[in-house]
């Protein structure tokens, strides 16, 4: 893959951000990952991955409105950038290409 390397967990977090478009913040990303892959993840590990993804310009964030349920604090909402979308599409293409080239005898 050309460009920025993504680890498995970064890819999963990036996919969760894409799935949760419009409502993508730490807790909803954790919930999405846990529902999708059936694995418990910590909020801290998700925030670390989001920070790395933001450094790579694959996601961007902004603060949402203030809510009473959070004691007047606003949520940091994440969205996938155009570069992030292209990266996901490239990863998917590479994976599909590799799966398609596994010889039938490899599964016998």
Short mmCIF file of C-alpha atoms in Angstrom, two decimals:
data_model
loop_
_atom_site.label_atom_id
_atom_site.label_comp_id
_atom_site.label_asym_id
_atom_site.label_seq_id
_atom_site.Cartn_x
_atom_site.Cartn_y
_atom_site.Cartn_z
CA UNK A 1 0.00 0.00 0.00
CA UNK A 2 1.33 3.40 -0.94
CA UNK A 3 1.07 6.21 1.57
CA UNK A 4 0.56 5.91 5.29
CA UNK A 5 0.63 2.51 6.93
CA UNK A 6 -2.36 1.61 9.10
CA UNK A 7 -2.26 -1.00 11.80
CA UNK A 8 -5.19 -3.38 12.25
CA UNK A 9 -6.67 -1.47 15.18
CA UNK A 10 -6.31 1.88 13.43
CA UNK A 11 -8.14 0.44 10.43
CA UNK A 12 -10.95 -0.83 12.68
CA UNK A 13 -11.26 2.55 14.42
CA UNK A 14 -11.29 4.34 11.05
CA UNK A 15 -14.05 2.01 9.83
CA UNK A 16 -16.06 2.64 13.02
CA UNK A 17 -15.76 6.40 12.49
CA UNK A 18 -17.06 5.94 8.94
CA UNK A 19 -19.97 3.80 10.14
CA UNK A 20 -20.96 6.30 12.85
CA UNK A 21 -20.95 9.34 10.55
CA UNK A 22 -22.49 12.31 12.33
CA UNK A 23 -22.37 10.63 15.75
CA UNK A 24 -18.77 9.53 15.96
CA UNK A 25 -17.14 10.26 19.31
CA UNK A 26 -15.12 8.14 21.71
CA UNK A 27 -17.93 6.20 23.42
CA UNK A 28 -19.92 5.52 20.24
CA UNK A 29 -16.76 4.33 18.48
CA UNK A 30 -16.03 1.93 21.35
CA UNK A 31 -19.61 0.61 21.18
CA UNK A 32 -19.49 0.20 17.40
CA UNK A 33 -16.22 -1.75 17.53
CA UNK A 34 -17.48 -4.00 20.33
CA UNK A 35 -20.71 -4.72 18.41
CA UNK A 36 -18.97 -5.32 15.09
CA UNK A 37 -16.08 -7.52 16.18
CA UNK A 38 -17.24 -8.84 19.54
CA UNK A 39 -14.09 -7.68 21.29
CA UNK A 40 -13.84 -5.41 24.32
CA UNK A 41 -11.79 -2.28 23.70
CA UNK A 42 -10.83 0.53 26.04
CA UNK A 43 -11.75 4.14 25.50
CA UNK A 44 -8.08 5.04 25.99
CA UNK A 45 -6.92 2.78 23.16
CA UNK A 46 -9.57 4.28 20.86
CA UNK A 47 -8.48 7.82 21.75
CA UNK A 48 -4.84 6.89 21.07
CA UNK A 49 -5.78 5.48 17.65
CA UNK A 50 -7.91 8.55 16.87
CA UNK A 51 -4.97 10.80 17.72
CA UNK A 52 -2.71 8.83 15.35
CA UNK A 53 -5.36 8.90 12.61
CA UNK A 54 -5.68 12.65 13.03
CA UNK A 55 -1.90 13.08 12.76
CA UNK A 56 -2.04 11.10 9.50
CA UNK A 57 -4.89 13.37 8.27
CA UNK A 58 -7.26 10.40 7.93
CA UNK A 59 -9.81 11.85 10.35
CA UNK A 60 -10.58 15.34 11.54
CA UNK A 61 -12.45 16.44 14.64
CA UNK A 62 -14.52 19.28 15.95
CA UNK A 63 -16.40 19.94 19.14
CA UNK A 64 -20.13 19.31 19.15
CA UNK A 65 -22.70 21.15 21.21
CA UNK A 66 -22.68 21.25 24.99
CA UNK A 67 -24.94 18.67 26.65
CA UNK A 68 -26.32 18.48 30.17
CA UNK A 69 -25.64 14.73 30.35
CA UNK A 70 -21.90 15.46 30.16
CA UNK A 71 -21.92 18.17 32.82
CA UNK A 72 -21.79 20.98 30.27
CA UNK A 73 -18.84 19.55 28.35
CA UNK A 74 -18.98 19.16 24.59
CA UNK A 75 -18.14 15.99 22.66
CA UNK A 76 -15.25 15.78 20.22
CA UNK A 77 -16.82 14.46 17.02
CA UNK A 78 -14.72 12.71 14.36
CA UNK A 79 -15.24 12.40 10.61
CA UNK A 80 -13.27 10.53 7.98
CA UNK A 81 -11.40 12.84 5.59
CA UNK A 82 -11.17 12.34 1.82
CA UNK A 83 -7.68 10.90 2.37
CA UNK A 84 -9.09 8.54 5.00
CA UNK A 85 -11.78 7.32 2.62
CA UNK A 86 -9.22 6.74 -0.15
CA UNK A 87 -7.02 4.84 2.31
CA UNK A 88 -9.92 2.58 3.33
CA UNK A 89 -10.83 1.94 -0.30
CA UNK A 90 -7.21 1.07 -1.12
CA UNK A 91 -6.95 -1.29 1.85
CA UNK A 92 -10.17 -3.01 0.80
CA UNK A 93 -8.95 -3.37 -2.79
CA UNK A 94 -5.62 -4.85 -1.70
CA UNK A 95 -7.28 -7.30 0.69
CA UNK A 96 -9.81 -8.43 -1.93
CA UNK A 97 -7.08 -8.83 -4.54
CA UNK A 98 -4.99 -10.96 -2.20
CA UNK A 99 -8.00 -13.10 -1.18
CA UNK A 100 -8.82 -13.64 -4.85
CA UNK A 101 -5.32 -14.93 -5.61
CA UNK A 102 -5.29 -17.69 -2.96
CA UNK A 103 -5.07 -20.96 -4.91
CA UNK A 104 -8.00 -23.34 -4.43
CA UNK A 105 -5.60 -26.07 -3.29
CA UNK A 106 -4.57 -23.92 -0.33
CA UNK A 107 -7.95 -24.65 1.24
CA UNK A 108 -7.90 -28.44 0.79
#
